[in-house]
Amino acid sequence: MADIQNGNSCSSSPLELFERVTAQGEKVRSLKAGKASTDEIDAAVKLLLSLKVTYKTATGQDYKAGSPPVDFSPVSNNGPTTTQDEDFVDPWTVQTSNAKGVDYDKLIVRFGSSKIDKELINRIERVTGKTPHHFLRRGIFFSHRDMNQILDAYENKKHFYLYTGRGPSSEAMHLGHLIPFIFTKWLQEIFNVPLVIQLTDDEKYLWKDLTIDKAYEYAIENAKDIIACGFDINKTFIFSDLDYLGMSSGYYKNVVKVQKHVTFNQVKGIFGFTDSDCIGKINFPAIQAAPSFSSSFPQIFKDKKDIQCLIPCAIDQDPYFRMTRDVAPRIGYLKPALLHSVFFPALQGAQTKMSASDPNSSIFLTDTPKQIKTKINKHAFSGGKDTIEEHRKYGGNCEVDVSYMYLTFFLEDDDKLEQMKQAYTSGALLTGELKKVLIETLQPLIAAHQQRRKQITDEMVKQFMTPRKLAFDF
């Protein structure tokens, strides 16, 4: 795919290299079919041969179309294999052996995205007249694709819209699930734009051991938590794939367009699918791609096909949208822009995975104040020393301390956070004291969320999820 071509082959994973060879092979075929110039075809073939050599060097295997490298089998086969220093990130699995978490600078190189730097943050402040969200200031949203295009559009009074989503795999959401929604709400408020939120209940039915009715039930329950974040009903459309795909010809037409322009070899290379995966999984990436195009929502955008989309999401979702960006110009649409967030760490440390089946791996939005206190005190991984004497002498390590990591997400006061960091690093602040600050930060935050959620009726959910015109004229 075009977005990956600029990546550094030396730092690419075998699966990434496989994807690049596959994409380059498609490009060569496309150039030949389009009767491109000899020079252009020769250059593309030369790059293809070079990539195949790099692939063989990295894997010890010859490239074979449709056969991803064996050491990167799909998640369904007991997960991927990683070396000591290697992170593995895809839409279903995040693995790292580093207590500090994933190396995001390496991930930017591997995925071919751009770092959100001080210059871009300053431009957002200049263009909107608003102080940048602390998620931007602290590098929680750290990477982007084409955000400058979105700012250009905004400055030129051109429309764009926001698209984000949630895979409803459980009834209760945890703190990490709130991150994209907190940030998306801020973006919607400062730019005053429409927002569409996809609930991928179809995906969860295909991947998880759920009935189709249970997946839909989870979607409705998760919608209540999302609405409780404070989204404006006049500017927001929430939809379940199981519902909306059957009632929107615009959406389904775009799904089919994407399907036609992505080969089975490509989705194998991007997502690691195998011949034993059900055809629903192979089809699903097109369903997540289609909301990136405004014509999927004719009730909001009428017949407009040229309204760009901005997608705030965790970076593990990027493979879907690399595929989408590759397809978009070939079906006459604008590429979606993206803002990528880091991963929210599990209580046990940044190298472990949060799991809905392990209630102690995270703070859930249903937890009581007592549960929050117990979980943090008992399970939050500490960067402190073994004894008070050692801690006072050597200080704690904020880079691996989960309580400090959580505070970077939820303590909005920059000065207070910096004071915590200095005090903990110097040894003046003990682990128990740091945990106490986190407990006192999260308890009222979650209690307030629970109170708002209690006010969400089934009728409100139905209103948010009814296809309709929003408070914008197109």
GROMACS .gro file of N, CA and C in nm, residues 8-141:
model
  402
    8ASN      N    1   1.085   0.208   0.666
    8ASN     CA    2   1.222   0.159   0.665
    8ASN      C    3   1.220   0.007   0.668
    9SER      N    4   1.269  -0.058   0.561
    9SER     CA    5   1.264  -0.204   0.552
    9SER      C    6   1.335  -0.269   0.669
   10CYS      N    7   1.442  -0.206   0.716
   10CYS     CA    8   1.523  -0.268   0.821
   10CYS      C    9   1.444  -0.280   0.951
   11SER      N   10   1.347  -0.189   0.974
   11SER     CA   11   1.275  -0.192   1.102
   11SER      C   12   1.138  -0.257   1.087
   12SER      N   13   1.105  -0.304   0.966
   12SER     CA   14   0.973  -0.363   0.943
   12SER      C   15   0.968  -0.505   0.995
   13SER      N   16   0.851  -0.546   1.043
   13SER     CA   17   0.830  -0.684   1.086
   13SER      C   18   0.814  -0.771   0.961
   14PRO      N   19   0.830  -0.903   0.973
   14PRO     CA   20   0.807  -0.990   0.857
   14PRO      C   21   0.668  -0.972   0.797
   15LEU      N   22   0.567  -0.954   0.883
   15LEU     CA   23   0.433  -0.936   0.830
   15LEU      C   24   0.421  -0.805   0.754
   16GLU      N   25   0.486  -0.701   0.806
   16GLU     CA   26   0.484  -0.572   0.737
   16GLU      C   27   0.553  -0.583   0.601
   17LEU      N   28   0.667  -0.653   0.597
   17LEU     CA   29   0.738  -0.674   0.471
   17LEU      C   30   0.651  -0.752   0.373
   18PHE      N   31   0.584  -0.855   0.424
   18PHE     CA   32   0.495  -0.934   0.338
   18PHE      C   33   0.388  -0.844   0.277
   19GLU      N   34   0.333  -0.757   0.360
   19GLU     CA   35   0.228  -0.666   0.313
   19GLU      C   36   0.282  -0.572   0.206
   20ARG      N   37   0.405  -0.527   0.225
   20ARG     CA   38   0.464  -0.434   0.127
   20ARG      C   39   0.492  -0.503  -0.006
   21VAL      N   40   0.542  -0.627   0.000
   21VAL     CA   41   0.565  -0.701  -0.124
   21VAL      C   42   0.432  -0.723  -0.197
   22THR      N   43   0.330  -0.763  -0.121
   22THR     CA   44   0.197  -0.786  -0.180
   22THR      C   45   0.145  -0.660  -0.248
   23ALA      N   46   0.156  -0.548  -0.176
   23ALA     CA   47   0.106  -0.421  -0.231
   23ALA      C   48   0.184  -0.380  -0.355
   24GLN      N   49   0.317  -0.401  -0.352
   24GLN     CA   50   0.398  -0.363  -0.468
   24GLN      C   51   0.367  -0.451  -0.588
   25GLY      N   52   0.339  -0.580  -0.561
   25GLY     CA   53   0.299  -0.670  -0.669
   25GLY      C   54   0.170  -0.625  -0.734
   26GLU      N   55   0.075  -0.580  -0.649
   26GLU     CA   56  -0.051  -0.528  -0.701
   26GLU      C   57  -0.026  -0.403  -0.787
   27LYS      N   58   0.067  -0.321  -0.741
   27LYS     CA   59   0.097  -0.197  -0.815
   27LYS      C   60   0.155  -0.229  -0.953
   28VAL      N   61   0.246  -0.327  -0.957
   28VAL     CA   62   0.306  -0.366  -1.086
   28VAL      C   63   0.197  -0.415  -1.182
   29ARG      N   64   0.108  -0.499  -1.130
   29ARG     CA   65  -0.001  -0.550  -1.215
   29ARG      C   66  -0.091  -0.436  -1.264
   30SER      N   67  -0.117  -0.341  -1.174
   30SER     CA   68  -0.201  -0.227  -1.209
   30SER      C   69  -0.136  -0.141  -1.317
   31LEU      N   70  -0.004  -0.118  -1.304
   31LEU     CA   71   0.068  -0.038  -1.403
   31LEU      C   72   0.067  -0.106  -1.540
   32LYS      N   73   0.088  -0.237  -1.539
   32LYS     CA   74   0.087  -0.310  -1.665
   32LYS      C   75  -0.050  -0.308  -1.730
   33ALA      N   76  -0.155  -0.328  -1.647
   33ALA     CA   77  -0.291  -0.327  -1.700
   33ALA      C   78  -0.329  -0.189  -1.754
   34GLY      N   79  -0.274  -0.085  -1.690
   34GLY     CA   80  -0.303   0.051  -1.733
   34GLY      C   81  -0.212   0.102  -1.842
   35LYS      N   82  -0.125   0.011  -1.893
   35LYS     CA   83  -0.032   0.046  -2.002
   35LYS      C   84   0.053   0.169  -1.966
   36ALA      N   85   0.109   0.166  -1.845
   36ALA     CA   86   0.197   0.274  -1.800
   36ALA      C   87   0.326   0.272  -1.883
   37SER      N   88   0.407   0.376  -1.866
   37SER     CA   89   0.532   0.384  -1.943
   37SER      C   90   0.627   0.273  -1.899
   38THR      N   91   0.716   0.234  -1.991
   38THR     CA   92   0.814   0.128  -1.962
   38THR      C   93   0.900   0.165  -1.842
   39ASP      N   94   0.941   0.290  -1.836
   39ASP     CA   95   1.027   0.335  -1.725
   39ASP      C   96   0.956   0.319  -1.591
   40GLU      N   97   0.827   0.354  -1.588
   40GLU     CA   98   0.752   0.345  -1.463
   40GLU      C   99   0.735   0.199  -1.421
   41ILE      N  100   0.706   0.113  -1.519
   41ILE     CA  101   0.690  -0.030  -1.488
   41ILE      C  102   0.823  -0.089  -1.441
   42ASP      N  103   0.932  -0.055  -1.511
   42ASP     CA  104   1.064  -0.107  -1.473
   42ASP      C  105   1.102  -0.067  -1.332
   43ALA      N  106   1.073   0.059  -1.297
   43ALA     CA  107   1.106   0.108  -1.161
   43ALA      C  108   1.025   0.032  -1.056
   44ALA      N  109   0.897   0.007  -1.088
   44ALA     CA  110   0.811  -0.065  -0.993
   44ALA      C  111   0.856  -0.210  -0.978
   45VAL      N  112   0.896  -0.273  -1.088
   45VAL     CA  113   0.944  -0.412  -1.084
   45VAL      C  114   1.074  -0.420  -1.004
   46LYS      N  115   1.161  -0.321  -1.026
   46LYS     CA  116   1.290  -0.317  -0.954
   46LYS      C  117   1.266  -0.310  -0.802
   47LEU      N  118   1.170  -0.225  -0.761
   47LEU     CA  119   1.139  -0.213  -0.619
   47LEU      C  120   1.079  -0.343  -0.567
   48LEU      N  121   0.994  -0.407  -0.648
   48LEU     CA  122   0.933  -0.534  -0.609
   48LEU      C  123   1.040  -0.641  -0.584
   49LEU      N  124   1.137  -0.651  -0.675
   49LEU     CA  125   1.244  -0.751  -0.659
   49LEU      C  126   1.328  -0.721  -0.535
   50SER      N  127   1.353  -0.591  -0.513
   50SER     CA  128   1.431  -0.550  -0.395
   50SER      C  129   1.358  -0.587  -0.266
   51LEU      N  130   1.226  -0.564  -0.263
   51LEU     CA  131   1.146  -0.598  -0.145
   51LEU      C  132   1.145  -0.749  -0.121
   52LYS      N  133   1.140  -0.827  -0.229
   52LYS     CA  134   1.141  -0.973  -0.214
   52LYS      C  135   1.272  -1.022  -0.155
   53VAL      N  136   1.383  -0.957  -0.196
   53VAL     CA  137   1.514  -0.993  -0.139
   53VAL      C  138   1.517  -0.959   0.010
   54THR      N  139   1.467  -0.838   0.045
   54THR     CA  140   1.462  -0.796   0.185
   54THR      C  141   1.376  -0.892   0.267
   55TYR      N  142   1.263  -0.932   0.209
   55TYR     CA  143   1.172  -1.026   0.276
   55TYR      C  144   1.242  -1.159   0.304
   56LYS      N  145   1.315  -1.210   0.204
   56LYS     CA  146   1.382  -1.339   0.222
   56LYS      C  147   1.492  -1.328   0.327
   57THR      N  148   1.564  -1.215   0.326
   57THR     CA  149   1.669  -1.192   0.426
   57THR      C  150   1.611  -1.191   0.567
   58ALA      N  151   1.493  -1.129   0.580
   58ALA     CA  152   1.432  -1.115   0.713
   58ALA      C  153   1.368  -1.243   0.763
   59THR      N  154   1.316  -1.325   0.669
   59THR     CA  155   1.236  -1.440   0.711
   59THR      C  156   1.301  -1.575   0.681
   60GLY      N  157   1.398  -1.574   0.589
   60GLY     CA  158   1.457  -1.701   0.545
   60GLY      C  159   1.365  -1.778   0.452
   61GLN      N  160   1.257  -1.713   0.407
   61GLN     CA  161   1.160  -1.778   0.318
   61GLN      C  162   1.146  -1.696   0.190
   62ASP      N  163   1.122  -1.766   0.078
   62ASP     CA  164   1.085  -1.694  -0.043
   62ASP      C  165   0.943  -1.640  -0.027
   63TYR      N  166   0.919  -1.521  -0.084
   63TYR     CA  167   0.784  -1.465  -0.080
   63TYR      C  168   0.691  -1.553  -0.163
   64LYS      N  169   0.576  -1.585  -0.104
   64LYS     CA  170   0.476  -1.663  -0.175
   64LYS      C  171   0.341  -1.594  -0.156
   65ALA      N  172   0.281  -1.550  -0.266
   65ALA     CA  173   0.154  -1.477  -0.259
   65ALA      C  174   0.050  -1.556  -0.181
   66GLY      N  175  -0.017  -1.487  -0.089
   66GLY     CA  176  -0.124  -1.551  -0.012
   66GLY      C  177  -0.077  -1.633   0.105
   67SER      N  178   0.056  -1.636   0.129
   67SER     CA  179   0.108  -1.715   0.242
   67SER      C  180   0.194  -1.627   0.332
   68PRO      N  181   0.131  -1.559   0.429
   68PRO     CA  182   0.208  -1.474   0.521
   68PRO      C  183   0.315  -1.555   0.593
   69PRO      N  184   0.420  -1.489   0.643
   69PRO     CA  185   0.528  -1.561   0.711
   69PRO      C  186   0.477  -1.642   0.829
   70VAL      N  187   0.531  -1.761   0.843
   70VAL     CA  188   0.476  -1.855   0.942
   70VAL      C  189   0.493  -1.807   1.084
   71ASP      N  190   0.593  -1.724   1.112
   71ASP     CA  191   0.611  -1.679   1.250
   71ASP      C  192   0.518  -1.564   1.285
   72PHE      N  193   0.431  -1.527   1.191
   72PHE     CA  194   0.331  -1.426   1.221
   72PHE      C  195   0.193  -1.480   1.188
   73SER      N  196   0.163  -1.595   1.249
   73SER     CA  197   0.032  -1.655   1.228
   73SER      C  198  -0.074  -1.567   1.292
   74PRO      N  199  -0.202  -1.579   1.249
   74PRO     CA  200  -0.305  -1.490   1.301
   74PRO      C  201  -0.332  -1.513   1.448
   75VAL      N  202  -0.402  -1.417   1.505
   75VAL     CA  203  -0.428  -1.418   1.649
   75VAL      C  204  -0.501  -1.543   1.694
   76SER      N  205  -0.585  -1.598   1.605
   76SER     CA  206  -0.665  -1.715   1.643
   76SER      C  207  -0.578  -1.837   1.670
   77ASN      N  208  -0.453  -1.835   1.623
   77ASN     CA  209  -0.363  -1.948   1.647
   77ASN      C  210  -0.269  -1.919   1.763
   78ASN      N  211  -0.329  -1.898   1.879
   78ASN     CA  212  -0.252  -1.876   2.003
   78ASN      C  213  -0.167  -1.750   2.002
   79GLY      N  214  -0.199  -1.654   1.914
   79GLY     CA  215  -0.130  -1.526   1.915
   79GLY      C  216   0.003  -1.530   1.845
   80PRO      N  217   0.060  -1.411   1.822
   80PRO     CA  218   0.185  -1.400   1.748
   80PRO      C  219   0.306  -1.432   1.833
   81THR      N  220   0.416  -1.458   1.766
   81THR     CA  221   0.542  -1.479   1.835
   81THR      C  222   0.623  -1.350   1.826
   82THR      N  223   0.678  -1.304   1.937
   82THR     CA  224   0.761  -1.185   1.932
   82THR      C  225   0.896  -1.215   1.994
   83THR      N  226   0.997  -1.146   1.944
   83THR     CA  227   1.130  -1.159   2.003
   83THR      C  228   1.138  -1.067   2.123
   84GLN      N  229   1.248  -1.074   2.195
   84GLN     CA  230   1.264  -1.000   2.319
   84GLN      C  231   1.241  -0.850   2.301
   85ASP      N  232   1.292  -0.794   2.190
   85ASP     CA  233   1.287  -0.649   2.173
   85ASP      C  234   1.178  -0.605   2.076
   86GLU      N  235   1.090  -0.694   2.039
   86GLU     CA  236   0.996  -0.664   1.933
   86GLU      C  237   0.854  -0.649   1.989
   87ASP      N  238   0.785  -0.542   1.944
   87ASP     CA  239   0.645  -0.523   1.979
   87ASP      C  240   0.559  -0.582   1.867
   88PHE      N  241   0.444  -0.636   1.905
   88PHE     CA  242   0.350  -0.684   1.803
   88PHE      C  243   0.219  -0.609   1.823
   89VAL      N  244   0.171  -0.545   1.717
   89VAL     CA  245   0.048  -0.466   1.724
   89VAL      C  246  -0.038  -0.497   1.603
   90ASP      N  247  -0.160  -0.544   1.627
   90ASP     CA  248  -0.260  -0.552   1.521
   90ASP      C  249  -0.395  -0.523   1.585
   91PRO      N  250  -0.506  -0.521   1.509
   91PRO     CA  251  -0.634  -0.480   1.568
   91PRO      C  252  -0.685  -0.568   1.681
   92TRP      N  253  -0.627  -0.685   1.701
   92TRP     CA  254  -0.679  -0.777   1.804
   92TRP      C  255  -0.577  -0.807   1.914
   93THR      N  256  -0.449  -0.781   1.888
   93THR     CA  257  -0.345  -0.819   1.983
   93THR      C  258  -0.240  -0.709   1.995
   94VAL      N  259  -0.203  -0.680   2.119
   94VAL     CA  260  -0.092  -0.588   2.145
   94VAL      C  261   0.002  -0.658   2.241
   95GLN      N  262   0.127  -0.679   2.199
   95GLN     CA  263   0.225  -0.746   2.285
   95GLN      C  264   0.355  -0.667   2.289
   96THR      N  265   0.409  -0.653   2.409
   96THR     CA  266   0.541  -0.593   2.426
   96THR      C  267   0.605  -0.656   2.549
   97SER      N  268   0.735  -0.668   2.547
   97SER     CA  269   0.805  -0.722   2.664
   97SER      C  270   0.862  -0.611   2.751
   98ASN      N  271   0.842  -0.485   2.709
   98ASN     CA  272   0.901  -0.371   2.778
   98ASN      C  273   0.805  -0.317   2.882
   99ALA      N  274   0.851  -0.302   3.005
   99ALA     CA  275   0.766  -0.251   3.113
   99ALA      C  276   0.719  -0.108   3.087
  100LYS      N  277   0.791  -0.036   3.001
  100LYS     CA  278   0.750   0.101   2.965
  100LYS      C  279   0.637   0.100   2.863
  101GLY      N  280   0.611  -0.017   2.803
  101GLY     CA  281   0.507  -0.026   2.702
  101GLY      C  282   0.565  -0.030   2.561
  102VAL      N  283   0.477  -0.015   2.463
  102VAL     CA  284   0.514  -0.021   2.322
  102VAL      C  285   0.607   0.095   2.287
  103ASP      N  286   0.704   0.070   2.199
  103ASP     CA  287   0.792   0.176   2.149
  103ASP      C  288   0.718   0.246   2.036
  104TYR      N  289   0.657   0.359   2.067
  104TYR     CA  290   0.571   0.426   1.969
  104TYR      C  291   0.649   0.493   1.857
  105ASP      N  292   0.771   0.534   1.883
  105ASP     CA  293   0.852   0.591   1.776
  105ASP      C  294   0.881   0.487   1.668
  106LYS      N  295   0.909   0.365   1.711
  106LYS     CA  296   0.931   0.257   1.615
  106LYS      C  297   0.802   0.225   1.539
  107LEU      N  298   0.690   0.233   1.611
  107LEU     CA  299   0.561   0.202   1.548
  107LEU      C  300   0.527   0.305   1.440
  108ILE      N  301   0.561   0.431   1.464
  108ILE     CA  302   0.540   0.536   1.363
  108ILE      C  303   0.617   0.502   1.236
  109VAL      N  304   0.742   0.459   1.253
  109VAL     CA  305   0.823   0.423   1.136
  109VAL      C  306   0.763   0.302   1.066
  110ARG      N  307   0.724   0.203   1.145
  110ARG     CA  308   0.672   0.079   1.087
  110ARG      C  309   0.540   0.102   1.013
  111PHE      N  310   0.454   0.185   1.070
  111PHE     CA  311   0.323   0.209   1.009
  111PHE      C  312   0.328   0.321   0.905
  112GLY      N  313   0.437   0.398   0.903
  112GLY     CA  314   0.449   0.504   0.804
  112GLY      C  315   0.361   0.624   0.831
  113SER      N  316   0.329   0.649   0.958
  113SER     CA  317   0.250   0.767   0.994
  113SER      C  318   0.344   0.881   1.031
  114SER      N  319   0.289   0.992   1.081
  114SER     CA  320   0.370   1.108   1.118
  114SER      C  321   0.352   1.140   1.266
  115LYS      N  322   0.458   1.185   1.329
  115LYS     CA  323   0.452   1.219   1.472
  115LYS      C  324   0.376   1.350   1.490
  116ILE      N  325   0.291   1.355   1.592
  116ILE     CA  326   0.227   1.482   1.628
  116ILE      C  327   0.330   1.564   1.705
  117ASP      N  328   0.385   1.664   1.639
  117ASP     CA  329   0.494   1.742   1.700
  117ASP      C  330   0.439   1.874   1.755
  118LYS      N  331   0.529   1.950   1.816
  118LYS     CA  332   0.491   2.077   1.879
  118LYS      C  333   0.434   2.173   1.775
  119GLU      N  334   0.489   2.169   1.655
  119GLU     CA  335   0.443   2.258   1.549
  119GLU      C  336   0.296   2.232   1.515
  120LEU      N  337   0.257   2.104   1.506
  120LEU     CA  338   0.118   2.070   1.474
  120LEU      C  339   0.026   2.108   1.590
  121ILE      N  340   0.070   2.083   1.713
  121ILE     CA  341  -0.011   2.119   1.830
  121ILE      C  342  -0.033   2.270   1.834
  122ASN      N  343   0.073   2.346   1.805
  122ASN     CA  344   0.061   2.492   1.803
  122ASN      C  345  -0.036   2.538   1.693
  123ARG      N  346  -0.032   2.468   1.580
  123ARG     CA  347  -0.122   2.505   1.470
  123ARG      C  348  -0.267   2.479   1.508
  124ILE      N  349  -0.293   2.366   1.576
  124ILE     CA  350  -0.430   2.336   1.621
  124ILE      C  351  -0.479   2.448   1.714
  125GLU      N  352  -0.391   2.492   1.804
  125GLU     CA  353  -0.428   2.601   1.896
  125GLU      C  354  -0.454   2.730   1.820
  126ARG      N  355  -0.369   2.758   1.723
  126ARG     CA  356  -0.381   2.883   1.645
  126ARG      C  357  -0.510   2.883   1.561
  127VAL      N  358  -0.540   2.771   1.499
  127VAL     CA  359  -0.655   2.761   1.408
  127VAL      C  360  -0.786   2.762   1.486
  128THR      N  361  -0.789   2.696   1.602
  128THR     CA  362  -0.916   2.684   1.677
  128THR      C  363  -0.933   2.792   1.783
  129GLY      N  364  -0.822   2.852   1.825
  129GLY     CA  365  -0.829   2.949   1.934
  129GLY      C  366  -0.851   2.884   2.069
  130LYS      N  367  -0.830   2.752   2.078
  130LYS     CA  368  -0.852   2.678   2.202
  130LYS      C  369  -0.721   2.616   2.251
  131THR      N  370  -0.708   2.604   2.383
  131THR     CA  371  -0.591   2.535   2.439
  131THR      C  372  -0.596   2.388   2.400
  132PRO      N  373  -0.487   2.333   2.347
  132PRO     CA  374  -0.488   2.191   2.306
  132PRO      C  375  -0.521   2.099   2.424
  133HIS      N  376  -0.596   1.995   2.395
  133HIS     CA  377  -0.634   1.897   2.496
  133HIS      C  378  -0.510   1.835   2.559
  134HIS      N  379  -0.519   1.798   2.687
  134HIS     CA  380  -0.400   1.742   2.753
  134HIS      C  381  -0.358   1.609   2.690
  135PHE      N  382  -0.449   1.541   2.618
  135PHE     CA  383  -0.408   1.421   2.546
  135PHE      C  384  -0.308   1.455   2.435
  136LEU      N  385  -0.322   1.573   2.377
  136LEU     CA  386  -0.226   1.618   2.276
  136LEU      C  387  -0.098   1.668   2.342
  137ARG      N  388  -0.113   1.749   2.446
  137ARG     CA  389   0.004   1.808   2.512
  137ARG      C  390   0.096   1.701   2.570
  138ARG      N  391   0.037   1.589   2.614
  138ARG     CA  392   0.116   1.484   2.682
  138ARG      C  393   0.152   1.367   2.591
  139GLY      N  394   0.122   1.378   2.464
  139GLY     CA  395   0.160   1.272   2.371
  139GLY      C  396   0.074   1.147   2.380
  140ILE      N  397  -0.045   1.158   2.439
  140ILE     CA  398  -0.135   1.042   2.444
  140ILE      C  399  -0.192   1.018   2.304
  141PHE      N  400  -0.229   1.125   2.235
  141PHE     CA  401  -0.247   1.117   2.090
  141PHE      C  402  -0.116   1.165   2.030
   0.00000   0.00000   0.00000
